[in-house]
PDB file of C-alpha atoms and ligand atoms in Angstrom:
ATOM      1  CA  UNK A   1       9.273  15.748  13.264  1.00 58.00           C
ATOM      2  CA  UNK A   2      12.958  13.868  13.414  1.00 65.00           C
ATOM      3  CA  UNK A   3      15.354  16.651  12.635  1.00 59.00           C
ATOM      4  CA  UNK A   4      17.329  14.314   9.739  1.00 73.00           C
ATOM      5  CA  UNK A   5      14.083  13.695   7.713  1.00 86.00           C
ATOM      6  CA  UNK A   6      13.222  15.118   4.409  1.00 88.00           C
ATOM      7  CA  UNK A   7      10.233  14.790   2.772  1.00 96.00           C
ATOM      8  CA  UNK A   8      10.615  13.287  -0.584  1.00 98.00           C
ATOM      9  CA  UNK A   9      10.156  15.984  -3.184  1.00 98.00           C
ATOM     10  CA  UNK A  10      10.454  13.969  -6.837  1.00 98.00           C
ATOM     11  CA  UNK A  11       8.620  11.025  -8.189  1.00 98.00           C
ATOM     12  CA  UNK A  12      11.708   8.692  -7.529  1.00 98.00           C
ATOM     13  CA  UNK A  13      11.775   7.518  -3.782  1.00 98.00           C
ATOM     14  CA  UNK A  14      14.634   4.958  -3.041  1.00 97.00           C
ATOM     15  CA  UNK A  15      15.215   4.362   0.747  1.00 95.00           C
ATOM     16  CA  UNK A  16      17.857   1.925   0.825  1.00 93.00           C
ATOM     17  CA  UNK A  17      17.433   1.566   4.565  1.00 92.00           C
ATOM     18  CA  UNK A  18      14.032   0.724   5.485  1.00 91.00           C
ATOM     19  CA  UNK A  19      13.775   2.515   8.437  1.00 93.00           C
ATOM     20  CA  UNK A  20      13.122   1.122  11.849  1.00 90.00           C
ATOM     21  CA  UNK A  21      12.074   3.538  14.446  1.00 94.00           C
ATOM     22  CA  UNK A  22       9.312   3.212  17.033  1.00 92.00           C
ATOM     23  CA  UNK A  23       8.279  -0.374  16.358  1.00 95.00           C
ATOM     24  CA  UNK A  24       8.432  -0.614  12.674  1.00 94.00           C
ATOM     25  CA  UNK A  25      10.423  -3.780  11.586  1.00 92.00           C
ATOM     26  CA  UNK A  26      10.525  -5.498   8.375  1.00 91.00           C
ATOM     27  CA  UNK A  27       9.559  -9.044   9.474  1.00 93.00           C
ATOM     28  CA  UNK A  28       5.993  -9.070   7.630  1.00 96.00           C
ATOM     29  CA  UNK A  29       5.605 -10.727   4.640  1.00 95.00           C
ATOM     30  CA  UNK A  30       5.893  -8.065   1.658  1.00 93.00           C
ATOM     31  CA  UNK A  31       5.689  -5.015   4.350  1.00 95.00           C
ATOM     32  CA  UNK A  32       6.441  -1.340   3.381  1.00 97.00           C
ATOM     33  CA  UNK A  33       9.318   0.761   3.986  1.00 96.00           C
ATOM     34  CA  UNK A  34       7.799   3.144   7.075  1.00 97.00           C
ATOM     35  CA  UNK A  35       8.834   5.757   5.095  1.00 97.00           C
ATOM     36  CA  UNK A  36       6.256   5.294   2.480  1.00 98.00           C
ATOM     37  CA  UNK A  37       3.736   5.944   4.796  1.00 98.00           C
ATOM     38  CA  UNK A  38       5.312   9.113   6.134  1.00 98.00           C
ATOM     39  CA  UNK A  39       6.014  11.153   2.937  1.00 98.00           C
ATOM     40  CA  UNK A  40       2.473  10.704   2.151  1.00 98.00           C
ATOM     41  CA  UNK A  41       0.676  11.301   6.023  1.00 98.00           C
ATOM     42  CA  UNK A  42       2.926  14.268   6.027  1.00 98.00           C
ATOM     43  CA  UNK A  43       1.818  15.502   2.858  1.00 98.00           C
ATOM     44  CA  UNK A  44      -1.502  15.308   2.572  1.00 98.00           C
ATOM     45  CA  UNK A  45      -3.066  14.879   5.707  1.00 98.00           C
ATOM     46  CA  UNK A  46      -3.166  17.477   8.873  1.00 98.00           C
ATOM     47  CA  UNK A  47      -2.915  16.315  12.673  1.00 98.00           C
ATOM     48  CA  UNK A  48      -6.013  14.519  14.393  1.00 98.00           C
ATOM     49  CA  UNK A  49      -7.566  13.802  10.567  1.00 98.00           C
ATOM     50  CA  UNK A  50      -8.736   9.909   9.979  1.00 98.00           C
ATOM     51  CA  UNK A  51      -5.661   8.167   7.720  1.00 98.00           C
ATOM     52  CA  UNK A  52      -7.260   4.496   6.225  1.00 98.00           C
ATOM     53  CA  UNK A  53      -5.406   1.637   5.310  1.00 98.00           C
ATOM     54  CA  UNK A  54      -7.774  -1.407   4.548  1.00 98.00           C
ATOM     55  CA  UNK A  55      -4.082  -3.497   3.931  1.00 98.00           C
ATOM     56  CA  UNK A  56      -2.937  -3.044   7.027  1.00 98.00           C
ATOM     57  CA  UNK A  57      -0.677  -6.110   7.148  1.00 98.00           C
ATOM     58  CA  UNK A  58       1.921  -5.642  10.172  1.00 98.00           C
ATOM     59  CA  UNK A  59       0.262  -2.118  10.766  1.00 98.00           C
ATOM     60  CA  UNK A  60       3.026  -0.065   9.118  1.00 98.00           C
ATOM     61  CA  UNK A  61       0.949   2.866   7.855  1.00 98.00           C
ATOM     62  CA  UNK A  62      -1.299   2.952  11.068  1.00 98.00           C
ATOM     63  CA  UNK A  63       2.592   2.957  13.429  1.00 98.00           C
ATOM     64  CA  UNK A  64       3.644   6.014  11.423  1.00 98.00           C
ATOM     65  CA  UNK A  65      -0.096   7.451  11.815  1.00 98.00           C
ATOM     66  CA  UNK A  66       0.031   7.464  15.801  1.00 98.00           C
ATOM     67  CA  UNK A  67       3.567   8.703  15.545  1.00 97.00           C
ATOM     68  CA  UNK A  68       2.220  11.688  13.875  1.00 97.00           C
ATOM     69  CA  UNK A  69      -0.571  12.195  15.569  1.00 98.00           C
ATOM     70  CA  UNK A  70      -3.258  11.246  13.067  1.00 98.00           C
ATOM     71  CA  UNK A  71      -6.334   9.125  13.957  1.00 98.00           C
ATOM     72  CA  UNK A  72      -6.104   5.891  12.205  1.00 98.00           C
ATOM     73  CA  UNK A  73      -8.461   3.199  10.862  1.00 98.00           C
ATOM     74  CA  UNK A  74      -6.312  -0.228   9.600  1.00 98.00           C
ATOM     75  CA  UNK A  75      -8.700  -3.205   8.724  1.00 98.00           C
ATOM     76  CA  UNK A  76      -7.330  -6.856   6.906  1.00 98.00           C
ATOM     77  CA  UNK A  77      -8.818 -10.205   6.717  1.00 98.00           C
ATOM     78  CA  UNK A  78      -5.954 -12.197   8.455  1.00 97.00           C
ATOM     79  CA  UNK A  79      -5.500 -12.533  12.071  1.00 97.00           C
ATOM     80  CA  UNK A  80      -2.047 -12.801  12.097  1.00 97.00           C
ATOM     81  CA  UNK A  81      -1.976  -9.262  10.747  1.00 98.00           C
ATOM     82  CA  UNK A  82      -4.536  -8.203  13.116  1.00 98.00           C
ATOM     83  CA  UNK A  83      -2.400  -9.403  16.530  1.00 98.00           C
ATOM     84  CA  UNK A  84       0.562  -7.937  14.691  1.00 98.00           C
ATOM     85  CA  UNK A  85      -0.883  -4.852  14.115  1.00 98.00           C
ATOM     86  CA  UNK A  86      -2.591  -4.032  17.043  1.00 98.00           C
ATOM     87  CA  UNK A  87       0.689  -4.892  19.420  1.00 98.00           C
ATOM     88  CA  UNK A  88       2.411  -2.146  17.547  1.00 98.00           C
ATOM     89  CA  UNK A  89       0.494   0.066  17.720  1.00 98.00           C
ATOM     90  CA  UNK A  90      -0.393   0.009  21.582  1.00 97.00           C
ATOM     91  CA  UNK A  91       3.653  -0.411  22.280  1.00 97.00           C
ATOM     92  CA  UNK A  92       3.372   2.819  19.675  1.00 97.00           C
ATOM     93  CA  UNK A  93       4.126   6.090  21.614  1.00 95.00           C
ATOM     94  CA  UNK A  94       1.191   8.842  21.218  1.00 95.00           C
ATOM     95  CA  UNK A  95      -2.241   9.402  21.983  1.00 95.00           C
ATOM     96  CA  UNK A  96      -4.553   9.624  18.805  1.00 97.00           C
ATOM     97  CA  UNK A  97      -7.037   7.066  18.433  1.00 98.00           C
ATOM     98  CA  UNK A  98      -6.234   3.715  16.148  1.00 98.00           C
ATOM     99  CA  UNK A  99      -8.982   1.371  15.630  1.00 98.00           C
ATOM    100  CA  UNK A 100      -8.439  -1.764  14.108  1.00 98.00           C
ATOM    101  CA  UNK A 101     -10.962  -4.041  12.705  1.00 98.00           C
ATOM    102  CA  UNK A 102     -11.256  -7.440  10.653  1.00 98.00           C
ATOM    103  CA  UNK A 103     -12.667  -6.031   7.372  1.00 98.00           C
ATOM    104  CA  UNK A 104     -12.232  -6.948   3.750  1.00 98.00           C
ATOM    105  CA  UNK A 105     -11.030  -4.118   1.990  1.00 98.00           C
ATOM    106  CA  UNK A 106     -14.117  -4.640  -0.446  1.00 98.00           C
ATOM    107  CA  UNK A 107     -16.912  -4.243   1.877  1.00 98.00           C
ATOM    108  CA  UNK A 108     -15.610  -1.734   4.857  1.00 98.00           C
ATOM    109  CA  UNK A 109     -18.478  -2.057   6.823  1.00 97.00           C
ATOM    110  CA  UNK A 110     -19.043   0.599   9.641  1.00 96.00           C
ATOM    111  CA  UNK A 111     -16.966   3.399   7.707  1.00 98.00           C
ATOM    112  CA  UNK A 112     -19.153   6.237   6.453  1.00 98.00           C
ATOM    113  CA  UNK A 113     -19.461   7.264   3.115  1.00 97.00           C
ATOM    114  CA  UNK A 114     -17.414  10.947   2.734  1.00 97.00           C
ATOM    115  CA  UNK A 115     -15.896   9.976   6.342  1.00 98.00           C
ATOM    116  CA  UNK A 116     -11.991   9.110   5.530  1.00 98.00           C
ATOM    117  CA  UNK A 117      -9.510  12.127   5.099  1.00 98.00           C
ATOM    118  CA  UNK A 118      -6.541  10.041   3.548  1.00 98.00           C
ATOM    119  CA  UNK A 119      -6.198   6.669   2.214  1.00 99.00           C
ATOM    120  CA  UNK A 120      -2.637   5.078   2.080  1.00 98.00           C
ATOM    121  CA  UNK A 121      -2.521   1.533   1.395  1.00 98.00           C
ATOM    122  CA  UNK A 122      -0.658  -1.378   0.358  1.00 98.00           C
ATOM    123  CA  UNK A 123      -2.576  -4.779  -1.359  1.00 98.00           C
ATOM    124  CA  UNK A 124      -0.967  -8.081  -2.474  1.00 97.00           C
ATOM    125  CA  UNK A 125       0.300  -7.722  -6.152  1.00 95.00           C
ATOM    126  CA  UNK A 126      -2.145 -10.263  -7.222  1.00 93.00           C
ATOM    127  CA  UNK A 127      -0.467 -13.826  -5.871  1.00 93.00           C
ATOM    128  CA  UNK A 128       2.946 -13.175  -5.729  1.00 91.00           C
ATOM    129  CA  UNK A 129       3.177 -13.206  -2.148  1.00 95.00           C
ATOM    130  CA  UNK A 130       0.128 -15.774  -0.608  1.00 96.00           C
ATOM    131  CA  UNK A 131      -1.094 -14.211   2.822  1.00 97.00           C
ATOM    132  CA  UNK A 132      -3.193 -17.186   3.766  1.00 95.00           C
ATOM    133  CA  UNK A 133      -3.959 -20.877   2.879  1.00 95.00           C
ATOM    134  CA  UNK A 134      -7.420 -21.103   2.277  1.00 95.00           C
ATOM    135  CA  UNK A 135      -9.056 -17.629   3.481  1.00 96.00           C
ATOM    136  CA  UNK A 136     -11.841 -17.171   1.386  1.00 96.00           C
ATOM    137  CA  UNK A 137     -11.428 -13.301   1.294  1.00 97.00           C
ATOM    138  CA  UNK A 138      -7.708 -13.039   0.464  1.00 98.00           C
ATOM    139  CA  UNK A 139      -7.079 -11.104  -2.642  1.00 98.00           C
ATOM    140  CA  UNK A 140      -3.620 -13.150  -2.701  1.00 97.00           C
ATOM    141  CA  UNK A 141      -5.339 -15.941  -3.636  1.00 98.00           C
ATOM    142  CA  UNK A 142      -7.431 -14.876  -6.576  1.00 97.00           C
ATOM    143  CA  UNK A 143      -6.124 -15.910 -10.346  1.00 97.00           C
ATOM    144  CA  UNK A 144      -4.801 -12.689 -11.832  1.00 97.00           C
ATOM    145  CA  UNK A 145      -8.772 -11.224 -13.726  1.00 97.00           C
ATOM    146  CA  UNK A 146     -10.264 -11.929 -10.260  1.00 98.00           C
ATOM    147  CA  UNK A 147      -8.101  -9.954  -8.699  1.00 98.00           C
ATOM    148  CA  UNK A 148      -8.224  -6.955 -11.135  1.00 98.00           C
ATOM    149  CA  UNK A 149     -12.442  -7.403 -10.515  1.00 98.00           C
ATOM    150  CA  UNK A 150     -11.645  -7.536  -6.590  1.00 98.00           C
ATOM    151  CA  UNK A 151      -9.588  -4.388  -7.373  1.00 98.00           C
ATOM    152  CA  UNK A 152     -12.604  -3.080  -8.728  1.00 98.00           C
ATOM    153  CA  UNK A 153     -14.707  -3.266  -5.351  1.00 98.00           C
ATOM    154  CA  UNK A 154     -11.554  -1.714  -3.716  1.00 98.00           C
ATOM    155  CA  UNK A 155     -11.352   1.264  -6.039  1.00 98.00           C
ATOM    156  CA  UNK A 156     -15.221   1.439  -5.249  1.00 98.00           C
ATOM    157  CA  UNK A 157     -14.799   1.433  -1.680  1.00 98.00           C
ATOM    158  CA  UNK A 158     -12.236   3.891  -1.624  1.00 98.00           C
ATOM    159  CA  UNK A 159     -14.205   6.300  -3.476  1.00 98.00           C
ATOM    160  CA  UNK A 160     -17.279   5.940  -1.228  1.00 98.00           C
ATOM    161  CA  UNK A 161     -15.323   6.026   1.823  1.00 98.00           C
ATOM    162  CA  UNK A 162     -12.733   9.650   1.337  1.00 98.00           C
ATOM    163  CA  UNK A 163     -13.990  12.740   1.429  1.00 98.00           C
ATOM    164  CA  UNK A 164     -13.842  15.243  -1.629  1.00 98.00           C
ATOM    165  CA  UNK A 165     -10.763  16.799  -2.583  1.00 97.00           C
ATOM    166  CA  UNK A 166      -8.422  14.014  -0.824  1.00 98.00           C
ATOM    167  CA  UNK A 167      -6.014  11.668  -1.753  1.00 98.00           C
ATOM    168  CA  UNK A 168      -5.906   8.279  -2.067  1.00 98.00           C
ATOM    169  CA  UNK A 169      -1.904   6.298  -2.373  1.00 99.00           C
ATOM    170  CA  UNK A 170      -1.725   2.974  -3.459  1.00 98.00           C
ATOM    171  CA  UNK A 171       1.703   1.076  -3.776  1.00 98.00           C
ATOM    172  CA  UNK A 172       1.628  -1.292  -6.627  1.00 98.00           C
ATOM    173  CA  UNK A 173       3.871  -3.690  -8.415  1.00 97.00           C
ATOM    174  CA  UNK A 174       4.125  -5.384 -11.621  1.00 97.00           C
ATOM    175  CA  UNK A 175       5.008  -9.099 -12.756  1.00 95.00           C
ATOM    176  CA  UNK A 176       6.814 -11.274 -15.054  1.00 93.00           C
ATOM    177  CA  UNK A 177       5.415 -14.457 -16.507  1.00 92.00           C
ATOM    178  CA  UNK A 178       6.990 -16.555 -19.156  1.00 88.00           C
ATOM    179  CA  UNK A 179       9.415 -13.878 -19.992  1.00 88.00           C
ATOM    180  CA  UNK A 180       6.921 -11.151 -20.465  1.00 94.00           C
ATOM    181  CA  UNK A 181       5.982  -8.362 -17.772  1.00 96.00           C
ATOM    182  CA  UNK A 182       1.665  -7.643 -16.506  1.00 97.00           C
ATOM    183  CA  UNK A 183       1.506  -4.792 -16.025  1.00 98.00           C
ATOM    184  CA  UNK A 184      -0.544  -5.111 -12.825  1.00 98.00           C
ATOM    185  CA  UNK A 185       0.445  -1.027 -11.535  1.00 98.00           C
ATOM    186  CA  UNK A 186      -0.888  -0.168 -14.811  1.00 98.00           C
ATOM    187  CA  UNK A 187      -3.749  -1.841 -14.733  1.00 98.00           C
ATOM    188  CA  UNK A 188      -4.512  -1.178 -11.311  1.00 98.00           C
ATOM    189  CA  UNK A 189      -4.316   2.606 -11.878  1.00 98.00           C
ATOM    190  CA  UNK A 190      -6.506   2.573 -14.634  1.00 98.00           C
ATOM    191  CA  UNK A 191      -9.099   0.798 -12.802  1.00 98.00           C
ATOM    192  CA  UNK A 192      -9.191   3.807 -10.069  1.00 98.00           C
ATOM    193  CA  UNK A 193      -9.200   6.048 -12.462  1.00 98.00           C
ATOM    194  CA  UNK A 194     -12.504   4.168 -14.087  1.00 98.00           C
ATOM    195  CA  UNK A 195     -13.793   3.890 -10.797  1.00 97.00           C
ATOM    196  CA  UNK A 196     -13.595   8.049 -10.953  1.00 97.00           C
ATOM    197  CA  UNK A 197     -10.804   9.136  -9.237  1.00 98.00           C
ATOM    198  CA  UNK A 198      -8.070  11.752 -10.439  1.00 98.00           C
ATOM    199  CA  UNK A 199      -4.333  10.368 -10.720  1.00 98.00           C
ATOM    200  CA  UNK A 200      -2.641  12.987  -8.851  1.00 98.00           C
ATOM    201  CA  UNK A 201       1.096  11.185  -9.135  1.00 98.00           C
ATOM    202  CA  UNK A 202       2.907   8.485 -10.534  1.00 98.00           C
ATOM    203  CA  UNK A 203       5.980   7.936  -8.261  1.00 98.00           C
ATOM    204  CA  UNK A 204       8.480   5.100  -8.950  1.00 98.00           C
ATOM    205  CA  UNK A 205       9.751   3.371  -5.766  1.00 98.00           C
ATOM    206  CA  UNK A 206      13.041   1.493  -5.815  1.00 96.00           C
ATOM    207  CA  UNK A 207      12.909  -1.649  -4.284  1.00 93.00           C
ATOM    208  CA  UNK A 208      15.806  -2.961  -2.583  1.00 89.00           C
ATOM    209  CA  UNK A 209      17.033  -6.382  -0.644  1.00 70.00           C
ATOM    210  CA  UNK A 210      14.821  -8.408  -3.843  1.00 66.00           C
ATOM    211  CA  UNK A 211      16.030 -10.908  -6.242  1.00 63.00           C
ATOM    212  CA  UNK A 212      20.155  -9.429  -5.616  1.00 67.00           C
ATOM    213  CA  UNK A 213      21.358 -12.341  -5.238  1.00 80.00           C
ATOM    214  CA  UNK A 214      23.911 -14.165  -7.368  1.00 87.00           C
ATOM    215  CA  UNK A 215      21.380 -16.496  -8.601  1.00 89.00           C
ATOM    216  CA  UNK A 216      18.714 -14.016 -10.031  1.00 85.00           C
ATOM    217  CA  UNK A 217      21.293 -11.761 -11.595  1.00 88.00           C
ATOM    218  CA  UNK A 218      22.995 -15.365 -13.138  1.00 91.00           C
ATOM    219  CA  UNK A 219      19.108 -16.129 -14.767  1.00 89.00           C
ATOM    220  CA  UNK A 220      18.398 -12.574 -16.120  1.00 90.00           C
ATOM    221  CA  UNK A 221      21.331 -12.491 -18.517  1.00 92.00           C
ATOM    222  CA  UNK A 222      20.841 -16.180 -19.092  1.00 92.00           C
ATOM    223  CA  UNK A 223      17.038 -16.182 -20.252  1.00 90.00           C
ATOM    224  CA  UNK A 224      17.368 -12.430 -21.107  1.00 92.00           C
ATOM    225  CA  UNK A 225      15.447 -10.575 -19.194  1.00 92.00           C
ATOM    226  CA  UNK A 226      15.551  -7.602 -17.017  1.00 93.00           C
ATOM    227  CA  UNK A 227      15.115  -7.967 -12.837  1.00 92.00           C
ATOM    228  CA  UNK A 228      12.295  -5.825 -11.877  1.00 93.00           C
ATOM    229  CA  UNK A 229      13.448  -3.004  -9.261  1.00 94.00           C
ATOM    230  CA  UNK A 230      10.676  -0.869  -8.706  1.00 96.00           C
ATOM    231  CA  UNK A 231       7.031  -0.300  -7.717  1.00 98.00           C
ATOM    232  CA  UNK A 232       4.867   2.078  -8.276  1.00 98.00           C
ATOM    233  CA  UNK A 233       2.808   4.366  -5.571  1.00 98.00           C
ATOM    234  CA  UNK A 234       0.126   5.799  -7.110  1.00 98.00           C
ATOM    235  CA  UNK A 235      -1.887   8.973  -5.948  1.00 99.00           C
ATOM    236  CA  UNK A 236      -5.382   9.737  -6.765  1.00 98.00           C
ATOM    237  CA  UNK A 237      -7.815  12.602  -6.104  1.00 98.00           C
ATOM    238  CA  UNK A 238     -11.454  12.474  -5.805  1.00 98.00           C
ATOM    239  CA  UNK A 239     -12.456  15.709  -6.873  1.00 96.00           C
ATOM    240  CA  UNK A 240     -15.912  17.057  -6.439  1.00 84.00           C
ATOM    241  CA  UNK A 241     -16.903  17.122 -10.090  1.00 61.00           C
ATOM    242  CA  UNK A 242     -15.213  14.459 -12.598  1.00 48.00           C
TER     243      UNK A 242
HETATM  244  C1  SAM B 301       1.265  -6.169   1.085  1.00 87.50           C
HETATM  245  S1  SAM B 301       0.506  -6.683   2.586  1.00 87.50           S
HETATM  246  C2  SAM B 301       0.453  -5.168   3.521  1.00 87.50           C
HETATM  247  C3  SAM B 301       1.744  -4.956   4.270  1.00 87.50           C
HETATM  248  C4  SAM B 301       1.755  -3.684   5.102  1.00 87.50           C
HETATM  249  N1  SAM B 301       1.902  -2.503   4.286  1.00 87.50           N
HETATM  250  C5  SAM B 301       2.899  -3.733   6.116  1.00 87.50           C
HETATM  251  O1  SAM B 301       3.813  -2.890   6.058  1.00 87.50           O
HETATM  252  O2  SAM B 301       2.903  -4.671   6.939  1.00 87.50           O
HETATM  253  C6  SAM B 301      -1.147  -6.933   2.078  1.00 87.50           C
HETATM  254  C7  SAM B 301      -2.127  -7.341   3.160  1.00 87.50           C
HETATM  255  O3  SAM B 301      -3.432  -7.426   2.565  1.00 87.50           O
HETATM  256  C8  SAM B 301      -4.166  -8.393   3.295  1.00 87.50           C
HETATM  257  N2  SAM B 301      -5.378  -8.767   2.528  1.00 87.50           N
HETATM  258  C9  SAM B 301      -5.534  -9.697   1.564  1.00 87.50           C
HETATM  259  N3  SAM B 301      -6.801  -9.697   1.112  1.00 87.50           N
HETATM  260  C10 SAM B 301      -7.473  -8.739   1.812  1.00 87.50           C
HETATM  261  C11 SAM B 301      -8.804  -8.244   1.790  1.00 87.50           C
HETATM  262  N4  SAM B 301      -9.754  -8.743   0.984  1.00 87.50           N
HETATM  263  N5  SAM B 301      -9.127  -7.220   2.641  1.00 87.50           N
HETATM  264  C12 SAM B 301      -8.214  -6.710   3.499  1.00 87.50           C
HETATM  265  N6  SAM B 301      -6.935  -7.146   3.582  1.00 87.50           N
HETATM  266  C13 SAM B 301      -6.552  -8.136   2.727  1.00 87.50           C
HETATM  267  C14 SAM B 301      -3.161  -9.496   3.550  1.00 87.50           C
HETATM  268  O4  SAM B 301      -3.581 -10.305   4.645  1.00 87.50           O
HETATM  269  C15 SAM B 301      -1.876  -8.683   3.834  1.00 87.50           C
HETATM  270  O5  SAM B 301      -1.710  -8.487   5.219  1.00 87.50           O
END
């Protein structure tokens, strides 16, 4: 490990530079800092274990995985993502295994139930960023109670797919509309913990480089409300008896 990293060790992570070693870069629509990814591979997952993230978007999580010598699975339903993805990881320096595939992260076909030591993803936050035009399985698309159902199937998936007694971290954020926030992170967690998992952590992630500008800051005293700074990763446990 890089001598000048520390893990994170409270439930406020702020990393006001994103980070962007190996071939992480922030150029993907709504991408995660790379040190998300890290805190939580380093955590709770050992070398050579199987680290899923069914969002794999620009192939953050699966970068860092290689980098760390974990075996990685990274599946999304966009081929942009897909080319993305898979050219960082092959310019990615390390040998463990990364597979890629075109899956929706409802129905993971070909991964085994029990079969996934860590899951570490990031979805859309409902529509707020739109990751296709008409694809039929983007979640970024759905109105806001589809989406919480497609979160459902996720949260179902997930559960079939880790093994007992590991972790599951999903970054999350929330929304304003008409001057009031949804609660999406909320809602989100409590569906995973419905669908039976354990909520191990709530950690509050800073976001930076969003809505600083002049013009947002001008509107929130104006109509009175405040800007919305933070996400929220959850982490979940599937325990062998709930
Ligand atoms: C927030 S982005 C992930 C960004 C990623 N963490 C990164 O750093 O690049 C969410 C991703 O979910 C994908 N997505 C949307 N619906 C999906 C589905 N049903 N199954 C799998 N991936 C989906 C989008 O195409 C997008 O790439």
């Amino acid at each position: 490990m890089d001598s000048d990293f520390n893990l994170q060790t409270t439930t406020v992570w702020s990393f006001p530079e994103r980070g962007n070693w190996g071939t992480h870069k922030g150029d993907y629509p709504g991408n995660w800092s790379p040190y998300i990814p890290k805190n939580i591979i380093l955590r709770y997952s050992k070398e050579n274990e199987i680290v899923l993230d069914q969002f794999a978007g620009s192939g953050t999580t699966l970068v860092e995985a290689k980098l760390l010598n974990r075996r990685a699975i990274g599946c999304d339903i966009n081929d942009n993502a897909l080319i993305i993805s898979k050219q960082r990881v092959n310019k990615t320096l390390g040998n463990s295994k990364i597979c890629i595939l075109k899956r929706d992260a409802r129905k993971l076909d070909g991964i085994k139930n029990n079969s996934i030591d860590l899951i570490c993803t990031h979805p859309p936050y409902s529509n707020m960023i739109k990751y296709s035009i008409d694809n039929k399985d983007d979640l970024s698309l759905l109105s806001l109670e589809d989406f919480y159902i497609a979160m459902g199937d996720v949260a179902k998936e997930c559960f079939r797919v880790l093994k007992y007694d590991r972790y599951c971290a999903i970054l999350m954020g929330d929304m304003r509309k008409n001057n009031f926030i949804i609660p999406i992170g909320f809602n989100i967690m409590n569906i995973f913990i419905n669908e039976g998992f354990k909520l191990k952590e709530i950690i509050i992630k800073e976001q930076h480089n969003c809505k600083s500008t002049k013009y947002w800051k001008d509107l929130s005293i104006k109509k009175n409300f405040y800007l919305i700074t933070h996400e929220y990763l959850f982490v979940f446990k599937k325990l062998c008896s709930v």
